[in-house]
Tab-separated table of N, CA and C in Angstrom:
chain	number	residue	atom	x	y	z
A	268	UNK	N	-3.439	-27.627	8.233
A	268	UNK	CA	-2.017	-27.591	8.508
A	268	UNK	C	-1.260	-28.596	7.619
A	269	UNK	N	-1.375	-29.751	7.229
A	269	UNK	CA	-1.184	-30.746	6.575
A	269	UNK	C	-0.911	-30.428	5.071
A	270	UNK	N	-2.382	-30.034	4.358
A	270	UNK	CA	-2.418	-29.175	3.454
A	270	UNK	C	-0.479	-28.470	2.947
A	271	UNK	N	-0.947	-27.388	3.672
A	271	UNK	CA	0.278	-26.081	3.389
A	271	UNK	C	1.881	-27.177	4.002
A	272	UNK	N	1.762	-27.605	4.640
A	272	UNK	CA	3.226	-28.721	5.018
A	272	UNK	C	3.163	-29.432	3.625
A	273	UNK	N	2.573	-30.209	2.896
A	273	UNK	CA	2.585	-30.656	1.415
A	273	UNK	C	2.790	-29.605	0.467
A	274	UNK	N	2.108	-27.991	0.549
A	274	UNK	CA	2.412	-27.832	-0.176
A	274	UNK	C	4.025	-27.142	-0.329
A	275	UNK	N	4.229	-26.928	0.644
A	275	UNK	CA	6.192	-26.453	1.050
A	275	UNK	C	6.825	-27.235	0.488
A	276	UNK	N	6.567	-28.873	0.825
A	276	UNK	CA	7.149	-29.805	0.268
A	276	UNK	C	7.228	-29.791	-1.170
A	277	UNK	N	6.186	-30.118	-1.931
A	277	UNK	CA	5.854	-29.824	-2.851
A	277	UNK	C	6.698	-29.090	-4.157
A	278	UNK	N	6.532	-27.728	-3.477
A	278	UNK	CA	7.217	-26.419	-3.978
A	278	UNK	C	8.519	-26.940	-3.568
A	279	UNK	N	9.174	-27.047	-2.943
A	279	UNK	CA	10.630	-27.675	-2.744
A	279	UNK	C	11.199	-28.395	-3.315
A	280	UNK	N	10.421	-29.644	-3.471
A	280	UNK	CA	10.703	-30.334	-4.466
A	280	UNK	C	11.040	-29.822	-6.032
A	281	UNK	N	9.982	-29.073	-6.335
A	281	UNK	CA	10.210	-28.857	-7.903
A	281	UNK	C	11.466	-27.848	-7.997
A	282	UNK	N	11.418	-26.856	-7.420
A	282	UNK	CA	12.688	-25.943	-7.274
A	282	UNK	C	14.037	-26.933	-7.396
A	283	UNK	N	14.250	-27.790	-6.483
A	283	UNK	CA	15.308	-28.729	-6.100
A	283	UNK	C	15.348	-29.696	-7.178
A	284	UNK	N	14.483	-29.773	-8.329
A	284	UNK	CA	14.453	-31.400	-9.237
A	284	UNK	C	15.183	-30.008	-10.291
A	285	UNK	N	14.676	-28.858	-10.260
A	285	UNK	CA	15.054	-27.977	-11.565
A	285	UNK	C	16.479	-27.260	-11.720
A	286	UNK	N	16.534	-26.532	-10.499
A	286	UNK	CA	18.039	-25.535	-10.227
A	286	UNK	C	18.356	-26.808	-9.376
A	287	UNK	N	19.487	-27.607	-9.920
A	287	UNK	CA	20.714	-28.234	-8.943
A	287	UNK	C	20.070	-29.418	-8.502
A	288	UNK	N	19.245	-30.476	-8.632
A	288	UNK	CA	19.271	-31.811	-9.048
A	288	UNK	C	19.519	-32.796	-10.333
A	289	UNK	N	18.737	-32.151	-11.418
A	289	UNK	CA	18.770	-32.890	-12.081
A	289	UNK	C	19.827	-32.081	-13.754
A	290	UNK	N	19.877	-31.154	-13.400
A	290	UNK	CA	20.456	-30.120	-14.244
A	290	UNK	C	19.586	-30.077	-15.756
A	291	UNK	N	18.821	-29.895	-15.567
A	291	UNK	CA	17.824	-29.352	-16.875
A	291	UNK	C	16.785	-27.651	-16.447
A	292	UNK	N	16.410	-27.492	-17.664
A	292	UNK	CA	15.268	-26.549	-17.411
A	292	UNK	C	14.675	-26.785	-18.682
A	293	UNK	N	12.997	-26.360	-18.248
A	293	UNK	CA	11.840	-26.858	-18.919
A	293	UNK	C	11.349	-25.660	-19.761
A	294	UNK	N	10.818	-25.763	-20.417
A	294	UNK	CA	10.273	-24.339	-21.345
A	294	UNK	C	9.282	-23.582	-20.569
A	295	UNK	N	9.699	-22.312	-20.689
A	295	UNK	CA	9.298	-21.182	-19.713
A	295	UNK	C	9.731	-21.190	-18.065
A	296	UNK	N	11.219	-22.268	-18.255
A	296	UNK	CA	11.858	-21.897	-16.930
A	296	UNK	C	13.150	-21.084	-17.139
A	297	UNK	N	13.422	-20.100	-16.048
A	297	UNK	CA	14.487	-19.057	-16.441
A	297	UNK	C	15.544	-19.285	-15.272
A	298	UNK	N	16.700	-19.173	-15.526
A	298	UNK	CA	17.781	-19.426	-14.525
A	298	UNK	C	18.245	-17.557	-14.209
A	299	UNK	N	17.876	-17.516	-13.106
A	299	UNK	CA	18.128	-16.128	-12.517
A	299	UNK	C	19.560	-15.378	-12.823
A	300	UNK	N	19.645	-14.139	-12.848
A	300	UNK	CA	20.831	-13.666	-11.914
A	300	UNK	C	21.606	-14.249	-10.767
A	301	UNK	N	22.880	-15.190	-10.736
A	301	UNK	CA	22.852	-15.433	-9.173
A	301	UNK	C	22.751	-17.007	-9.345
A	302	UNK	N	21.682	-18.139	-9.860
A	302	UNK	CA	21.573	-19.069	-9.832
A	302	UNK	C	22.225	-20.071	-11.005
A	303	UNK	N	22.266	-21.313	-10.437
A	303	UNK	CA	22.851	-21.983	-11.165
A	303	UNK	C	22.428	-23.742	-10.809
A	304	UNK	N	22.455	-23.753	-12.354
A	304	UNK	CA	21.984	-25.324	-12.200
A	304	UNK	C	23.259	-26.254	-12.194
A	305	UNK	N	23.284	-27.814	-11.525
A	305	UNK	CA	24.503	-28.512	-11.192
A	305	UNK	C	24.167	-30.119	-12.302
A	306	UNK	N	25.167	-30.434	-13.016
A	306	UNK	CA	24.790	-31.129	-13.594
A	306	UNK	C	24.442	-32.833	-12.211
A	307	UNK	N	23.753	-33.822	-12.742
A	307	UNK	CA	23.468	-34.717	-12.290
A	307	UNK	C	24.149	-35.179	-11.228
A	308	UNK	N	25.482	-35.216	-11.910
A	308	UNK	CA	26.626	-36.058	-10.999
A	308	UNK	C	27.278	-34.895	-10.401
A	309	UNK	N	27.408	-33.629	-10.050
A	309	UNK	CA	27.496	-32.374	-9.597
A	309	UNK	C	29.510	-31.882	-9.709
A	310	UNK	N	29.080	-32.252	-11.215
A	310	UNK	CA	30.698	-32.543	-11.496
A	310	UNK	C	30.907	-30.939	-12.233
A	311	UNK	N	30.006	-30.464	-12.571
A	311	UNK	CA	29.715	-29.022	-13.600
A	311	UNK	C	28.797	-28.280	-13.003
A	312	UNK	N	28.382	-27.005	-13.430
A	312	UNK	CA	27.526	-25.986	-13.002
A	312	UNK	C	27.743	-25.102	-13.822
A	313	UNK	N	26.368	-24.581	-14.587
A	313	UNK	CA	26.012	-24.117	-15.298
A	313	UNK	C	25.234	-22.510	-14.737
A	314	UNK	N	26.198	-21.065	-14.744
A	314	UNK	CA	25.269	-20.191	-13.904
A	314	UNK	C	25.671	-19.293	-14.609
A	315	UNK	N	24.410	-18.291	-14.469
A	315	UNK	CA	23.888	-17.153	-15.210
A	315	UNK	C	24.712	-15.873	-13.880
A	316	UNK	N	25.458	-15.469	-14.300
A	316	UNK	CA	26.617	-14.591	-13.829
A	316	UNK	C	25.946	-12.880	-13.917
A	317	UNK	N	26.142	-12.066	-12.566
A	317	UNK	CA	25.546	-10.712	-12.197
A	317	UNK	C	26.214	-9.576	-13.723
A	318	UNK	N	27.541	-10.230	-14.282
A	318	UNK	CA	28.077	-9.568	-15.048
A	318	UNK	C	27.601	-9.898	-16.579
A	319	UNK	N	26.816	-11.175	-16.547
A	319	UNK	CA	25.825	-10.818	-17.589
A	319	UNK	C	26.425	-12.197	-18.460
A	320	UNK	N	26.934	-12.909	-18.322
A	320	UNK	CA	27.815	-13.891	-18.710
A	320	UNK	C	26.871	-15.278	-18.455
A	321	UNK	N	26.372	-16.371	-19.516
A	321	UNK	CA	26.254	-17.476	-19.225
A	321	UNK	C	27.624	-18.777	-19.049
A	322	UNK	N	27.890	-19.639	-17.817
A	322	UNK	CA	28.925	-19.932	-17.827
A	322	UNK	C	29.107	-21.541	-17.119
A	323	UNK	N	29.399	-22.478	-18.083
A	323	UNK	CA	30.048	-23.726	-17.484
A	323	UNK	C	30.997	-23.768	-16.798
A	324	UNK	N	31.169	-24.207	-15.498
A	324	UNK	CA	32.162	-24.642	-14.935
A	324	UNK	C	32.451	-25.820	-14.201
A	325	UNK	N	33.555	-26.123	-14.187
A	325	UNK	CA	33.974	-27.923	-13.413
A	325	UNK	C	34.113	-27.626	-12.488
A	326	UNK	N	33.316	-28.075	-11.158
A	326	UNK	CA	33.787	-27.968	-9.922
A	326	UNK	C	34.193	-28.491	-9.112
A	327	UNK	N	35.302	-29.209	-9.925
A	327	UNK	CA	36.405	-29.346	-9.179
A	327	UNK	C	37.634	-28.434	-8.780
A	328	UNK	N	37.975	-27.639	-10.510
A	328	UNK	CA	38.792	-27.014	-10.144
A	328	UNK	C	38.140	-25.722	-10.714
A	329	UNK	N	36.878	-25.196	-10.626
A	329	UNK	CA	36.520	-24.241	-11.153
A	329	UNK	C	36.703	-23.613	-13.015
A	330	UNK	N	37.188	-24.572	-13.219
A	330	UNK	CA	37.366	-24.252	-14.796
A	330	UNK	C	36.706	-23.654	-15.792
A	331	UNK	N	36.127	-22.710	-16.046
A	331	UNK	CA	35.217	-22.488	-17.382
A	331	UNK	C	35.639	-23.375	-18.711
A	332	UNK	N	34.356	-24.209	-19.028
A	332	UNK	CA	34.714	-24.847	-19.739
A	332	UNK	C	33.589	-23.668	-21.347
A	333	UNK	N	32.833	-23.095	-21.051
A	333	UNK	CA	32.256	-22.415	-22.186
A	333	UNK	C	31.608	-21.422	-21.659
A	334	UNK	N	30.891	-20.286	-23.071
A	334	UNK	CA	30.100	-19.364	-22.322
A	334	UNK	C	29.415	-18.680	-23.149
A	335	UNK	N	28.616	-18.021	-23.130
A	335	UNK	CA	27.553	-17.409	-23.808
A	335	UNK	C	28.252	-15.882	-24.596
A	336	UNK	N	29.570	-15.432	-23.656
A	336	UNK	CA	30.285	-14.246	-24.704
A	336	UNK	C	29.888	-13.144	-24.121
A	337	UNK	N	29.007	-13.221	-23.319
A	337	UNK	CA	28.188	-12.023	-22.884
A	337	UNK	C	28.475	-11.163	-21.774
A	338	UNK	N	29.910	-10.880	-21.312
A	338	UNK	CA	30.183	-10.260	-19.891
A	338	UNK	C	29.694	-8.905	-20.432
A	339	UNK	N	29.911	-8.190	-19.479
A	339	UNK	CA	29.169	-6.407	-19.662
A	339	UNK	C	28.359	-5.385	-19.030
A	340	UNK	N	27.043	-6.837	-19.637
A	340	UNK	CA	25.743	-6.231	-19.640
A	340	UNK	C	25.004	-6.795	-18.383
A	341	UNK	N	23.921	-5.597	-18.350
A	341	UNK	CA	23.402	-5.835	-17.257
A	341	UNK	C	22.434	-6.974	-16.965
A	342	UNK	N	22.754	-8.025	-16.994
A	342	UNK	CA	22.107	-9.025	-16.847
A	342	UNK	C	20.776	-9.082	-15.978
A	343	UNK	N	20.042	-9.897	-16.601
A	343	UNK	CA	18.788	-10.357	-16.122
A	343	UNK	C	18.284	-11.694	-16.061
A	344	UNK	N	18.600	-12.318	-16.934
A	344	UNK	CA	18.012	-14.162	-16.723
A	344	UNK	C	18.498	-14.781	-18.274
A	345	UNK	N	18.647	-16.070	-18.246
A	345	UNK	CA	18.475	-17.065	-19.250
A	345	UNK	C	17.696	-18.078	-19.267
A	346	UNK	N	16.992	-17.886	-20.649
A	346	UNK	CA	15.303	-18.446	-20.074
A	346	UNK	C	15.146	-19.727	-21.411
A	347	UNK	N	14.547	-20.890	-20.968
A	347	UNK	CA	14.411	-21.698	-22.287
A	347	UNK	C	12.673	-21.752	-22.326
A	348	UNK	N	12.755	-21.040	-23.704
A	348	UNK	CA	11.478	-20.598	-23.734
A	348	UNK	C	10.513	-21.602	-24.645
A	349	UNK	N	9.302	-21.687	-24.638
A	349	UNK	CA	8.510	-22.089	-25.866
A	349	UNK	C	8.359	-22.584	-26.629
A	350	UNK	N	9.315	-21.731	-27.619
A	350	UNK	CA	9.555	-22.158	-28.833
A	350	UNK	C	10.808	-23.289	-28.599
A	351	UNK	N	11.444	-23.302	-28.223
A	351	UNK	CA	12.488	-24.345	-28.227
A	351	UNK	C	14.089	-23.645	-28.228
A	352	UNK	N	14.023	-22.053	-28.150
A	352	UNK	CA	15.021	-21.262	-28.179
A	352	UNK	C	15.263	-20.988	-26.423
A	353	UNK	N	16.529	-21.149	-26.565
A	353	UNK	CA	17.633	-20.458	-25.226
A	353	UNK	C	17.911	-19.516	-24.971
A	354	UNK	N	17.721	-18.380	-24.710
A	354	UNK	CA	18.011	-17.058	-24.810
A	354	UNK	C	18.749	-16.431	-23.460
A	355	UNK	N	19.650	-15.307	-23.099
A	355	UNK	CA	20.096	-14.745	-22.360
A	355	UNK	C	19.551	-13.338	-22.761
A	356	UNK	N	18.552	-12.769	-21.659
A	356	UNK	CA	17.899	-11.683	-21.853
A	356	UNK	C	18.994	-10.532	-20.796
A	357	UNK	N	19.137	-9.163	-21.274
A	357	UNK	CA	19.446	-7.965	-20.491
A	357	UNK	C	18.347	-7.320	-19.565
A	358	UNK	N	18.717	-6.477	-18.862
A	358	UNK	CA	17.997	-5.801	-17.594
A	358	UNK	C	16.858	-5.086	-18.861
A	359	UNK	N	16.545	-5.074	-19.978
A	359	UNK	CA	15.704	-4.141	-20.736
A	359	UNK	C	14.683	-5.172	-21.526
A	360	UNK	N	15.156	-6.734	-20.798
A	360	UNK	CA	14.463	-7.683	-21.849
A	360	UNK	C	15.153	-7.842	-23.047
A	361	UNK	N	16.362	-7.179	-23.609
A	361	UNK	CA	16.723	-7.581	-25.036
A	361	UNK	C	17.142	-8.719	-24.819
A	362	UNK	N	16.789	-9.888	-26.113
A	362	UNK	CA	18.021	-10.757	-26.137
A	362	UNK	C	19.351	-10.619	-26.794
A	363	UNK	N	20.256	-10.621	-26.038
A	363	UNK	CA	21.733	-10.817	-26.155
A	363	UNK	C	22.436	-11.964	-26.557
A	364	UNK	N	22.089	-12.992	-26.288
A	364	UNK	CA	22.839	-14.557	-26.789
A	364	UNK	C	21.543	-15.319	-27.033
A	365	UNK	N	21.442	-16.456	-27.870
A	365	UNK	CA	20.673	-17.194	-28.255
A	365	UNK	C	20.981	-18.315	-29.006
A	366	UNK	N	20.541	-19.657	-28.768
A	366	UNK	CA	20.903	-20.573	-29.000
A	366	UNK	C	20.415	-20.799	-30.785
A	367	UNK	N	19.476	-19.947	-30.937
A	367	UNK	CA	19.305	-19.721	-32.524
A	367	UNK	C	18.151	-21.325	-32.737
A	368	UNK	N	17.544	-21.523	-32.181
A	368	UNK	CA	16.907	-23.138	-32.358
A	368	UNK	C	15.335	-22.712	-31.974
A	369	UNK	N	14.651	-21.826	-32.637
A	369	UNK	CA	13.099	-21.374	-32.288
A	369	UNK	C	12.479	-22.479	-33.290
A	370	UNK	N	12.660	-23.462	-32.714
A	370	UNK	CA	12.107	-25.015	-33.984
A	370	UNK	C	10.424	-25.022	-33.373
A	371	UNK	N	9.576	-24.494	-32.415
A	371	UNK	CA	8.476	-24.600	-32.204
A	371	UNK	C	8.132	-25.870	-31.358
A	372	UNK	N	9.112	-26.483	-31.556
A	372	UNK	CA	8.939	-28.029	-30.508
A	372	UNK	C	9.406	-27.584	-29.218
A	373	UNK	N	8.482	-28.581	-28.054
A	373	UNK	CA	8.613	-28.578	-26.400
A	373	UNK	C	9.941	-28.915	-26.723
A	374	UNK	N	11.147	-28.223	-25.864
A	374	UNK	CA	12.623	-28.243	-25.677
A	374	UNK	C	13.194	-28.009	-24.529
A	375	UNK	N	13.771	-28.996	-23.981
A	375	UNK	CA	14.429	-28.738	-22.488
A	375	UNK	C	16.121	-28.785	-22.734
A	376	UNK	N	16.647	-27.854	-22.046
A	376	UNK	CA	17.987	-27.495	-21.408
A	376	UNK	C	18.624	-28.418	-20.626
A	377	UNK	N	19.655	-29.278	-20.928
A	377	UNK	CA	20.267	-30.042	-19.810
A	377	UNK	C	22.044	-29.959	-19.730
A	378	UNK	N	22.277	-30.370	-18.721
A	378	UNK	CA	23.635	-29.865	-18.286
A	378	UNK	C	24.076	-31.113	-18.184
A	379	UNK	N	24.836	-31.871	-19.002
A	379	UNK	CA	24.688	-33.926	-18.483
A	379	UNK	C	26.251	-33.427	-17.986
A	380	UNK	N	26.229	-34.959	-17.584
A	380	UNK	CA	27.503	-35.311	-16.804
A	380	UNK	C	28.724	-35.258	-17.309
A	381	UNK	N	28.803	-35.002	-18.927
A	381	UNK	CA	30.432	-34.941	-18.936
A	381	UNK	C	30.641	-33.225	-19.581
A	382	UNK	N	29.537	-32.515	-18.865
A	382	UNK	CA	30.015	-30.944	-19.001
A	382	UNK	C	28.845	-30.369	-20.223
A	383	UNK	N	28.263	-30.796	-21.149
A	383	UNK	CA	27.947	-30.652	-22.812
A	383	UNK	C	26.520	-30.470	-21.989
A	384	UNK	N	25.876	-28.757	-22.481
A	384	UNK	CA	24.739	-28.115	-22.444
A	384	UNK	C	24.389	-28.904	-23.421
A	385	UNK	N	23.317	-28.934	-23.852
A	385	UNK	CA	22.815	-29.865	-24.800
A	385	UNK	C	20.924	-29.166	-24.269
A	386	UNK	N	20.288	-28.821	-26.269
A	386	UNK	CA	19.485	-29.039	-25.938
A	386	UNK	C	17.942	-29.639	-26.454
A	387	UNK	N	17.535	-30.505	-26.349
A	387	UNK	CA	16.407	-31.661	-26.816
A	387	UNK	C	15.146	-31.321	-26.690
A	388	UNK	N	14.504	-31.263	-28.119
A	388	UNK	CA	13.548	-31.934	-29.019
A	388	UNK	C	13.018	-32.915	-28.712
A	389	UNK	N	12.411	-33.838	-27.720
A	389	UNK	CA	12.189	-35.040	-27.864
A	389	UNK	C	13.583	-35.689	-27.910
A	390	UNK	N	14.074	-36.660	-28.487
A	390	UNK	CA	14.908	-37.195	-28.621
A	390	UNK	C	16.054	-36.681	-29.556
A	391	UNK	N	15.884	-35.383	-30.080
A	391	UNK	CA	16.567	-35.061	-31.395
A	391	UNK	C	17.314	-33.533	-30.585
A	392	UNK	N	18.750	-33.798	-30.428
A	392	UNK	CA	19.724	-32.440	-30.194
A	392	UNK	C	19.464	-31.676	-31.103
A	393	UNK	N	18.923	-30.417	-30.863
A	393	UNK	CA	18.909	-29.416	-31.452
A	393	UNK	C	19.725	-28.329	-31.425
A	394	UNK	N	21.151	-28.060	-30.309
A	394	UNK	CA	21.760	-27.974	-30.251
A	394	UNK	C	22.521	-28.144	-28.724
A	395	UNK	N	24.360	-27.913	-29.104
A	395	UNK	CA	24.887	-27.977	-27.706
A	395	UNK	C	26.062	-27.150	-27.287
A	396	UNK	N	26.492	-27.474	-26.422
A	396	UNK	CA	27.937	-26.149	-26.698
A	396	UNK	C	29.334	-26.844	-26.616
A	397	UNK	N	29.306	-28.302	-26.994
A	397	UNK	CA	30.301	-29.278	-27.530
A	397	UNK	C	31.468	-28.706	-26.358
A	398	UNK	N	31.141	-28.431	-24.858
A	398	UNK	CA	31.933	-28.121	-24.102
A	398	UNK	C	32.207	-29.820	-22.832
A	399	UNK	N	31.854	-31.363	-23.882
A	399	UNK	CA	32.313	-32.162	-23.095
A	399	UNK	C	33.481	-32.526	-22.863
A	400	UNK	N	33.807	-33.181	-21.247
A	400	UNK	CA	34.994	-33.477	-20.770
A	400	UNK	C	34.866	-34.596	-19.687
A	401	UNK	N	35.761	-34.728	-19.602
A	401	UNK	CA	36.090	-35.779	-18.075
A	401	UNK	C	35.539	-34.751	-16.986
A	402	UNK	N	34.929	-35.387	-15.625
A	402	UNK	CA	34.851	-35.057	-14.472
A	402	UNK	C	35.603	-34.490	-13.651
């Protein structure tokens, strides 16, 4: 019993450190249809939209501050994959938007606190969507 109570926890935890604690995603994590990650200070939110749209917003006053271009299509996920590329895939698997950065290096997705997707190489921006602002 102990066991499976750790492992709930567990699993909770990582879900909760990935979508909407810490606002990053790790290579070969995909942000759903529907979900959305919150930056740190939970001043922004970053969500992959049913209409197919990747999209920053301030939530305070709901603002779109940037976006992937992509309303339309039938959306399916935005995934930071592998290679170090960002991609917004359709219901058929195509990719549709892409951050264009398949550099082969481990690369994580983060949503920081003053709005700016940003995404890192180790220590080296490989790219971002220069969508920073005040809180």
């Amino acid at each position: 019993m102990m066991k499976k109570i750790f492992t709930i926890l567990l699993v909770t935890l990582c879900v909760n450190q990935v979508f909407g604690k810490h606002g990053f995603l790790v290579p070969s994590q995909c942000l759903q249809v529907g979900q959305l990650v919150d930056s740190p200070n939970n001043c922004f939110r970053l969500s992959m939209q049913s209409d197919g749209n990747l999209v920053i917003y301030r939530n305070s006053n709901g603002a779109a501050l940037w976006s992937s271009q992509t309303p339309g299509i039938c959306a399916k996920e935005a995934c930071m994959q592998l290679d170090g590329n960002f991609v917004v895939y359709d219901c058929q698997n195509r990719a549709r938007w892409s951050s264009g950065t398949p550099n082969g290096r481990r690369s994580e997705l983060a949503l920081q606190n003053d709005g700016n997707l940003v995404i890192y190489a180790g220590n080296d921006v490989t790219w971002a969507s220069n969508s920073q602002t005040h809180c």
